[in-house]
XYZ file of C-alpha atoms in Angstrom:
607
model
C 0.000 0.000 0.000
C 2.860 2.340 0.890
C 4.469 1.704 -2.549
C 1.109 2.375 -4.198
C 0.818 5.803 -2.594
C 4.469 6.557 -3.354
C 4.138 5.707 -7.042
C 0.794 7.502 -7.287
C 2.222 10.634 -5.682
C 5.238 10.541 -8.013
C 2.991 10.177 -11.059
C 0.708 13.042 -10.029
C 3.706 15.265 -9.233
C 5.218 14.465 -12.609
C 1.981 15.320 -14.405
C 1.679 18.574 -12.488
C 5.233 19.550 -13.406
C 4.676 18.549 -17.030
C 1.437 20.464 -17.419
C 2.799 23.390 -15.433
C 5.830 23.709 -17.673
C 3.730 23.072 -20.758
C 1.152 25.683 -19.833
C 3.842 28.121 -18.779
C 5.666 27.629 -22.058
C 2.438 28.054 -23.992
C 1.634 31.266 -22.158
C 5.161 32.606 -22.754
C 4.859 31.836 -26.455
C 1.452 33.493 -26.650
C 2.681 36.533 -24.735
C 5.550 36.783 -27.189
C 3.126 36.439 -30.097
C 0.791 39.112 -28.808
C 3.421 41.597 -27.633
C 2.790 44.882 -29.371
C 5.493 45.919 -31.825
C 5.860 49.201 -33.639
C 4.527 48.851 -37.227
C 6.958 49.911 -39.921
C 5.665 52.742 -42.104
C 7.682 53.207 -45.285
C 8.011 56.492 -47.153
C 5.368 57.137 -49.802
C 2.928 54.620 -48.377
C -0.793 54.358 -49.059
C -3.145 53.873 -46.113
C -5.585 51.083 -47.082
C -9.060 51.496 -45.612
C -10.942 48.189 -45.915
C -14.608 49.170 -46.050
C -15.769 45.631 -45.312
C -14.620 46.133 -41.714
C -17.607 47.233 -39.653
C -17.109 50.420 -37.623
C -18.530 50.326 -34.104
C -18.219 52.666 -31.142
C -16.414 50.181 -28.929
C -13.917 47.393 -29.384
C -15.493 44.030 -30.276
C -15.518 42.949 -26.623
C -14.390 44.238 -23.287
C -13.945 41.150 -21.137
C -12.726 37.574 -21.107
C -16.238 36.331 -20.424
C -17.447 38.122 -23.531
C -14.705 36.526 -25.602
C -15.607 33.044 -24.358
C -19.282 33.705 -25.100
C -18.456 34.918 -28.591
C -16.308 31.914 -29.346
C -18.929 29.443 -28.118
C -21.863 31.198 -29.789
C -20.046 32.056 -33.016
C -20.973 35.749 -32.664
C -17.477 37.064 -33.421
C -17.679 36.518 -37.152
C -17.705 40.159 -38.193
C -14.401 42.006 -38.231
C -14.853 45.339 -36.496
C -12.864 48.441 -35.651
C -13.654 51.217 -33.196
C -14.726 54.595 -34.586
C -12.137 56.569 -32.595
C -9.436 54.217 -33.875
C -10.455 55.080 -37.443
C -10.618 58.829 -36.755
C -7.264 58.878 -34.942
C -5.600 56.892 -37.732
C -6.882 59.203 -40.487
C -5.963 62.360 -38.549
C -2.482 60.977 -37.819
C -2.052 60.070 -41.501
C -3.045 63.618 -42.439
C 0.065 64.908 -40.633
C 2.328 61.955 -41.472
C 4.652 62.805 -44.379
C 5.165 59.097 -45.049
C 1.492 58.657 -46.017
C 0.770 60.049 -49.477
C -2.750 58.740 -50.064
C -5.684 56.731 -48.763
C -7.136 53.856 -50.769
C -10.799 53.140 -50.005
C -11.298 49.469 -50.821
C -15.061 48.949 -51.009
C -14.963 45.483 -52.584
C -15.491 43.417 -49.430
C -18.620 41.297 -49.108
C -19.941 43.382 -46.180
C -18.812 46.792 -47.440
C -22.358 48.158 -47.443
C -22.592 47.481 -43.693
C -19.463 49.446 -42.742
C -21.545 51.690 -40.474
C -24.652 53.818 -40.119
C -24.867 57.192 -41.817
C -23.982 59.141 -38.654
C -20.840 57.037 -38.174
C -19.949 57.477 -41.846
C -20.466 61.229 -41.485
C -17.693 61.417 -38.874
C -15.332 59.287 -40.967
C -16.188 61.332 -44.036
C -15.237 64.552 -42.262
C -11.881 63.035 -41.258
C -11.295 62.070 -44.896
C -12.134 65.616 -45.956
C -9.447 66.928 -43.572
C -6.978 64.465 -45.112
C -7.900 65.652 -48.593
C -7.665 69.333 -47.587
C -4.048 68.687 -46.553
C -3.257 68.066 -50.228
C -3.189 64.276 -50.082
C -4.970 61.959 -52.485
C -7.896 59.615 -51.895
C -8.685 56.825 -54.361
C -11.836 54.719 -54.047
C -12.627 51.515 -55.938
C -15.642 49.205 -55.993
C -17.374 46.751 -58.268
C -20.912 47.588 -57.136
C -21.371 50.936 -55.422
C -24.391 51.389 -53.141
C -25.493 54.442 -51.153
C -23.685 53.811 -47.818
C -20.326 52.961 -49.411
C -20.695 55.748 -51.971
C -21.566 58.255 -49.234
C -18.086 57.637 -47.841
C -16.351 57.007 -51.166
C -17.690 60.147 -52.836
C -15.165 62.254 -50.917
C -12.329 60.678 -52.974
C -10.348 62.538 -55.629
C -10.700 59.545 -57.940
C -13.672 57.173 -57.810
C -13.391 53.993 -59.855
C -15.997 51.402 -60.797
C -15.287 48.013 -62.340
C -16.347 47.661 -66.039
C -18.638 44.766 -65.059
C -19.984 46.616 -62.046
C -22.922 48.827 -61.230
C -23.754 52.075 -59.455
C -26.841 52.138 -57.219
C -28.228 55.634 -56.790
C -31.954 55.182 -56.251
C -32.582 56.727 -52.834
C -33.133 55.236 -49.403
C -35.799 52.861 -48.168
C -36.907 51.319 -44.882
C -38.704 47.993 -45.111
C -40.391 46.433 -42.088
C -41.189 42.747 -41.679
C -44.623 42.159 -40.077
C -45.256 38.999 -38.057
C -48.921 39.467 -37.097
C -50.197 37.108 -39.802
C -47.804 34.350 -38.726
C -48.800 34.801 -35.075
C -52.463 34.480 -36.039
C -51.753 31.360 -38.079
C -49.882 29.621 -35.284
C -52.151 30.790 -32.473
C -49.842 33.193 -30.635
C -51.830 35.969 -29.007
C -50.430 39.479 -28.596
C -51.851 42.300 -26.486
C -50.307 45.746 -26.613
C -50.189 48.609 -24.148
C -48.493 51.817 -25.205
C -48.495 55.586 -25.018
C -47.708 57.598 -28.141
C -49.366 57.259 -31.511
C -45.935 57.054 -33.172
C -44.639 54.333 -30.826
C -44.487 51.781 -33.605
C -42.190 49.203 -32.004
C -45.257 47.002 -31.411
C -46.634 47.205 -34.954
C -44.827 44.164 -36.438
C -46.619 41.973 -33.885
C -50.157 43.312 -34.267
C -50.427 44.797 -37.784
C -49.789 43.599 -41.317
C -48.594 46.940 -42.639
C -47.426 50.313 -41.328
C -49.841 52.592 -39.546
C -50.321 56.004 -41.173
C -48.501 57.649 -38.238
C -45.509 55.342 -38.522
C -45.359 55.760 -42.275
C -45.335 59.551 -41.854
C -42.508 59.569 -39.307
C -40.331 57.129 -41.257
C -40.897 59.150 -44.449
C -39.787 62.348 -42.686
C -36.745 60.620 -41.197
C -35.673 59.180 -44.564
C -36.131 62.550 -46.257
C -33.865 64.222 -43.671
C -31.134 61.583 -44.051
C -31.464 61.530 -47.845
C -31.355 65.337 -47.918
C -28.040 65.349 -46.053
C -26.756 62.623 -48.378
C -27.614 64.679 -51.490
C -25.936 67.797 -50.101
C -22.734 66.040 -48.992
C -22.343 63.854 -52.072
C -23.318 66.692 -54.385
C -20.718 69.015 -52.877
C -17.959 66.442 -53.334
C -18.975 65.614 -56.909
C -19.833 69.200 -57.914
C -23.488 68.305 -58.403
C -26.488 70.104 -56.970
C -28.857 68.212 -54.645
C -31.436 68.487 -57.410
C -29.095 66.797 -59.881
C -28.476 63.933 -57.462
C -32.246 63.554 -57.025
C -32.753 63.538 -60.791
C -30.247 60.697 -61.148
C -32.073 58.722 -58.454
C -35.480 59.317 -60.038
C -34.523 58.843 -63.685
C -31.778 56.231 -63.615
C -31.567 54.519 -60.231
C -29.166 51.753 -61.273
C -26.399 53.017 -63.523
C -24.085 51.087 -65.810
C -20.398 52.007 -65.376
C -20.311 54.380 -68.356
C -23.589 55.982 -67.272
C -22.105 56.569 -63.828
C -19.040 58.209 -65.391
C -21.099 60.429 -67.684
C -23.286 61.425 -64.707
C -20.063 62.490 -62.884
C -20.646 60.018 -60.063
C -17.370 58.208 -60.847
C -14.167 59.334 -62.542
C -12.920 56.128 -64.127
C -14.130 52.751 -65.320
C -11.259 50.344 -64.687
C -10.224 46.943 -63.393
C -8.531 46.371 -60.038
C -5.091 45.781 -61.618
C -5.356 49.175 -63.320
C -6.113 50.800 -59.961
C -3.060 49.030 -58.496
C -0.915 50.383 -61.354
C -2.061 53.929 -60.579
C -1.313 53.433 -56.885
C 2.162 52.068 -57.716
C 2.881 55.235 -59.683
C 1.675 57.308 -56.759
C 3.999 55.499 -54.334
C 6.931 55.410 -56.741
C 7.128 51.611 -56.856
C 9.155 49.822 -59.495
C 7.076 48.378 -62.333
C 8.218 44.885 -61.387
C 6.826 45.213 -57.852
C 3.689 43.129 -57.400
C 1.938 45.565 -55.067
C 1.985 49.239 -54.211
C 3.625 50.383 -50.959
C 0.865 50.189 -48.367
C -0.177 49.786 -44.744
C -3.594 48.691 -43.487
C -5.529 51.209 -41.436
C -5.901 48.727 -38.555
C -2.106 48.284 -38.482
C -1.336 51.963 -38.876
C -3.759 52.696 -36.024
C -1.110 51.400 -33.599
C 1.197 54.185 -34.758
C -1.642 56.691 -34.507
C -2.603 55.597 -30.994
C 0.989 55.912 -29.839
C 1.349 59.400 -31.296
C -1.885 60.488 -29.586
C -0.645 59.113 -26.254
C 2.671 60.928 -26.662
C 0.878 64.138 -27.511
C -1.456 64.103 -24.508
C -0.360 63.043 -21.052
C -2.066 64.671 -18.113
C -3.396 64.017 -14.656
C -6.688 65.520 -15.819
C -8.845 62.868 -17.478
C -11.859 63.081 -19.744
C -13.755 59.792 -19.578
C -15.416 58.577 -22.776
C -18.086 56.076 -21.748
C -19.733 53.939 -24.442
C -23.393 52.903 -24.277
C -23.786 50.761 -27.391
C -26.584 48.249 -27.989
C -29.919 47.276 -26.460
C -30.519 48.607 -22.939
C -31.319 45.682 -20.639
C -31.791 45.220 -16.911
C -28.879 43.726 -14.998
C -25.363 43.250 -16.343
C -26.171 42.631 -20.009
C -24.314 40.518 -22.549
C -22.355 41.167 -25.717
C -23.615 44.200 -27.670
C -25.972 45.154 -24.825
C -26.012 48.039 -22.375
C -26.509 46.472 -18.958
C -28.251 49.033 -16.732
C -26.485 47.916 -13.563
C -23.126 47.599 -15.295
C -23.167 51.051 -16.891
C -24.549 52.671 -13.734
C -21.711 51.124 -11.712
C -19.162 52.397 -14.241
C -20.570 55.925 -14.047
C -20.553 55.742 -10.260
C -16.845 54.889 -10.216
C -16.112 57.704 -12.637
C -18.105 60.133 -10.504
C -15.993 59.236 -7.457
C -12.682 59.481 -9.333
C -11.214 62.935 -8.693
C -8.778 62.637 -11.617
C -11.677 62.489 -14.076
C -12.771 66.074 -14.703
C -15.457 65.539 -17.357
C -17.458 62.726 -18.968
C -18.488 62.161 -22.578
C -21.283 59.611 -22.793
C -21.318 58.155 -26.295
C -24.792 56.751 -26.952
C -25.482 54.369 -29.812
C -28.622 52.588 -28.652
C -32.220 52.092 -29.804
C -33.257 51.853 -26.130
C -34.884 48.943 -24.359
C -35.748 48.453 -20.695
C -37.389 51.542 -19.171
C -36.216 50.520 -15.693
C -32.601 50.073 -16.782
C -32.723 53.383 -18.666
C -33.809 55.170 -15.506
C -31.100 53.446 -13.433
C -28.495 54.782 -15.867
C -30.094 58.221 -16.033
C -29.939 58.544 -12.259
C -26.161 58.091 -12.331
C -25.876 60.604 -15.182
C -27.723 63.188 -13.061
C -25.573 62.495 -9.994
C -22.398 62.679 -12.073
C -23.426 65.997 -13.611
C -23.641 67.516 -10.114
C -19.911 66.895 -9.661
C -18.453 67.211 -13.180
C -19.657 68.065 -16.696
C -21.409 65.362 -18.703
C -21.636 65.736 -22.485
C -23.536 63.289 -24.700
C -22.366 62.345 -28.173
C -25.044 60.543 -30.190
C -23.998 58.004 -32.798
C -26.144 56.379 -35.471
C -29.079 55.995 -33.084
C -29.849 57.365 -29.622
C -33.597 56.944 -29.357
C -36.208 56.121 -26.735
C -34.208 54.581 -23.863
C -31.118 55.876 -25.648
C -32.551 59.374 -25.393
C -33.743 58.733 -21.815
C -30.159 58.246 -20.603
C -28.977 61.292 -22.567
C -31.430 63.977 -21.638
C -29.852 65.281 -18.393
C -26.416 65.927 -19.904
C -24.965 69.447 -19.881
C -24.883 69.312 -23.676
C -26.080 66.894 -26.358
C -24.292 66.535 -29.708
C -25.768 64.628 -32.662
C -24.981 64.233 -36.336
C -27.601 65.525 -38.807
C -28.375 61.903 -39.757
C -28.515 60.523 -36.197
C -31.812 58.805 -35.334
C -33.122 60.084 -31.999
C -36.258 61.025 -30.073
C -38.882 58.251 -29.864
C -40.089 59.513 -26.486
C -42.677 56.881 -25.657
C -43.103 53.536 -23.917
C -44.891 50.262 -24.579
C -45.565 46.817 -23.198
C -45.924 43.646 -25.237
C -47.998 40.858 -23.648
C -47.945 37.510 -25.434
C -49.896 34.341 -24.782
C -49.905 30.873 -26.338
C -53.425 29.775 -25.397
C -54.681 28.996 -28.915
C -51.373 27.438 -30.000
C -51.416 25.169 -26.947
C -55.111 24.333 -27.122
C -54.870 23.404 -30.804
C -52.209 20.887 -29.829
C -54.114 19.404 -26.880
C -52.439 21.396 -24.103
C -54.586 23.034 -21.409
C -53.984 24.676 -18.047
C -55.833 24.951 -14.772
C -54.974 27.262 -11.894
C -55.558 27.666 -8.177
C -54.941 31.140 -6.731
C -55.483 33.265 -3.637
C -56.014 36.597 -5.363
C -57.849 37.904 -8.407
C -54.630 38.942 -10.163
C -52.306 36.217 -8.852
C -51.933 34.650 -12.305
C -51.807 37.892 -14.298
C -48.223 37.116 -15.442
C -49.195 33.858 -17.138
C -48.799 33.284 -20.873
C -51.471 30.566 -20.859
C -54.276 33.043 -21.599
C -54.881 36.633 -22.746
C -55.038 39.386 -20.129
C -58.479 40.443 -18.945
C -59.753 43.993 -19.414
C -59.044 44.722 -15.735
C -55.484 43.393 -16.033
C -54.887 45.420 -19.178
C -56.068 48.531 -17.338
C -53.463 47.903 -14.618
C -50.716 47.492 -17.206
C -51.898 50.590 -19.054
C -51.710 52.553 -15.820
C -48.069 51.547 -15.392
C -47.253 52.470 -18.987
C -48.989 55.849 -18.602
C -47.075 56.562 -15.412
C -43.695 55.803 -16.953
C -44.511 57.725 -20.126
C -45.405 60.866 -18.214
C -42.276 60.458 -16.113
C -40.294 60.290 -19.352
C -42.008 63.415 -20.699
C -41.528 65.215 -17.396
C -37.818 64.396 -17.290
C -37.355 65.667 -20.847
C -39.274 68.873 -20.063
C -37.206 69.496 -16.927
C -33.784 68.638 -18.370
C -34.301 70.396 -21.695
C -36.148 73.342 -20.143
C -39.125 72.879 -22.430
C -42.842 73.328 -21.592
C -44.683 70.076 -20.892
C -47.147 70.695 -23.715
C -44.273 71.267 -26.147
C -42.674 67.940 -25.176
C -46.069 66.235 -25.558
C -46.234 67.513 -29.129
C -42.783 66.238 -30.101
C -43.022 63.023 -28.051
C -45.741 60.442 -28.781
C -42.951 58.008 -29.616
C -41.994 59.965 -32.748
C -38.552 59.432 -34.270
C -36.502 62.455 -35.408
C -33.277 62.979 -37.318
C -30.484 64.804 -35.504
C -31.098 67.838 -37.705
C -34.802 67.945 -36.849
C -34.082 67.199 -33.178
C -31.890 70.293 -32.946
C -34.659 72.472 -34.372
C -37.179 71.255 -31.791
C -34.794 71.430 -28.849
C -34.012 67.770 -28.191
C -30.299 68.222 -28.966
C -28.005 71.237 -28.679
C -25.302 70.925 -31.330
C -24.646 69.203 -34.632
C -21.307 67.435 -34.377
C -19.471 64.193 -33.757
C -17.613 62.645 -30.870
C -14.544 64.879 -31.213
C -16.754 67.974 -30.996
C -18.303 66.580 -27.812
C -14.879 65.845 -26.300
C -13.581 69.331 -27.085
C -16.697 70.883 -25.579
C -16.292 68.776 -22.428
C -12.711 70.030 -22.080
C -13.907 73.582 -22.552
C -16.639 73.587 -19.897
C -14.347 71.724 -17.488
C -11.833 74.567 -18.078
C -8.999 72.176 -18.849
C -7.433 74.073 -21.747
C -5.060 71.608 -23.431
C -4.109 69.915 -20.164
C -6.102 66.677 -20.428
C -6.080 63.168 -21.836
C -8.761 60.617 -22.665
C -9.690 57.450 -20.847
C -12.154 55.158 -22.578
C -14.645 52.875 -20.832
C -14.974 49.942 -21.102
C -11.191 49.626 -21.212
C -9.328 47.965 -24.050
C -8.613 44.257 -23.908
C -6.125 43.028 -21.357
C -3.287 40.572 -22.063
C -5.387 37.595 -20.928
C -8.160 38.615 -23.314
C -5.781 38.910 -26.261
C -4.321 35.503 -25.397
C -7.769 33.979 -25.302
C -8.723 35.547 -28.610
C -5.603 34.088 -30.238
C -6.424 30.661 -28.817
C -9.946 30.785 -30.209
C -9.315 32.638 -33.471
C -9.131 29.518 -35.636
C -12.706 28.614 -34.688
C -13.916 32.087 -35.573
C -12.053 32.144 -38.890
C -13.544 28.796 -39.887
C -17.007 30.033 -38.929
C -16.505 33.250 -40.892
C -15.392 31.393 -44.019
C -18.351 29.027 -43.746
C -20.765 31.968 -43.602
C -19.269 33.837 -46.561
C -20.807 31.457 -49.068
C -24.301 32.645 -48.215
C -23.529 36.331 -47.720
C -25.706 37.583 -50.556
C -28.333 34.830 -50.743
C -31.669 36.763 -50.594
C -33.461 33.957 -48.749
C -30.716 33.733 -46.130
C -30.671 37.512 -45.759
C -34.438 37.546 -45.145
C -34.120 34.738 -42.605
C -31.333 36.612 -40.823
C -33.526 39.698 -40.560
C -36.346 37.619 -39.091
C -33.909 36.064 -36.629
C -32.655 39.537 -35.623
C -36.212 40.771 -35.093
C -37.170 37.810 -32.935
C -33.886 37.926 -31.008
C -34.898 41.329 -29.640
C -37.583 39.554 -27.617
C -34.761 37.850 -25.747
C -33.448 41.223 -24.546
C -36.812 42.287 -23.140
C -36.126 41.632 -19.463
C -37.524 44.747 -17.819
C -38.988 43.790 -14.414
C -42.138 45.777 -15.223
C -42.319 44.539 -18.833
C -42.334 48.168 -19.999
C -39.954 49.359 -22.678
C -38.671 52.575 -24.157
C -37.369 51.409 -27.500
C -37.082 52.522 -31.099
C -39.285 50.785 -33.693
C -37.945 47.259 -33.982
C -34.804 47.125 -36.157
C -35.447 50.299 -38.150
C -33.302 49.529 -41.189
C -32.367 52.065 -43.820
C -31.120 50.686 -47.142
């Protein structure tokens, strides 16, 4: 027996040493692999901007748990880059004598999804600064659509492939309605809401848009399209009326039509574009490629130069609220009410942080979580300035958390407003009964089973829910009136759940300034009286070493998943299914304890 224990102990010890050394060696190798090194930027280089990389406000994830969840769920298939990383890289390249041009490569499969129009507006302005410095921008695509062309139109030379196409037919928003399917399968839906424009519930109870929803979406599209025509027209030396005429009379243009309409400068193949870029960079004719550096790689140089430029004890915190607002901690691409409130609380108590910029890119969600966040915004404002920067969308709950800031900035094509609330009460009585399932209940109070999904709500129960919705709606209106210093009746007129563009929101008093995140940061520094003595801290923080290690370990799985999905990228049936899946997935984020929500119309898409 003694020998047994001795040999067993020796074996276990040996295994521990083996695995310890093996794991240690693995970690050392991974640390070496992930150690940041200074990218080499050669003279006369072109900065390559891959427009298939999706631009988001924050880094793809902010914690190891998120990375594990992404790897397991396969949600990390889209390559992304943070907006400020893009802006910093372009601004650094503007001053960098080694960078002679930017190449906008719009040929990726997801190029049309690079970002919303408000995000693209900020990138476009950075590109305009680059161009104003006397540097060249070349843009190439096979099939140009409105989002990619909105960004690409700033280029000195726009190229379309001879076999390609130019889409210039205006914007549309198409909603998928599920009411007919719910009726067919016996799923009952009861709605409680305040605001005739609060159309988030319409896909579940109607088979087409209400007249009110149609009117607000039409106005929103006209505002965004109007800004598009002005910006594109200015870059291409066309009037807004000429751009509209092209959309109305041609819509889809053949390459030569696009050139004659002055929307593009050249019709050429990719190798011809490469030849032009090689001439620009002074490459030898025998070189296979032009001298280049990817924007994501160059960003490391840009980030370092920004850090060297600004080092101060005075901090401006940039806090990102991106995604659905949910109660609790929240998951990937969600704004957890408790999590964001806790972050704001820590910032409020940090004396080194002199001002806060809250970057909001959210369609809203849980009314309770929105109010939890708003409370911390109000408390923070009492101790230091809070400035809101609105991204592509900051509506409903997204506006709720914004309204008490010292100042609100939005782009002209930001989607905001939607001051209204709703509740969605589903039941499966008919579906269950049709399949032989029934329920019976024993209770000690009239309303003890009012939360059940086994039957529709009674008139009395609906009245109770409606009372809660009314109360929260009028709280929302009251908060907006107080924070924005507007009369209650004025807020009632512009509320009702109606969605507004940033441009329209400024006219009616819901936002203060038209501008992007840099404008908001500079304003925060100004009202905090910091002069030039400040530096930025971004929350959530960038990935730690352990997170980068984990991402490297799991990257092969993600790459395989990404390649598998590429085959079906443009299949219309798959695209429709994905939209349905996205719409239904929103139901999974509806975890408000009161079942009352302040959210934008479900997945308002603009194509």
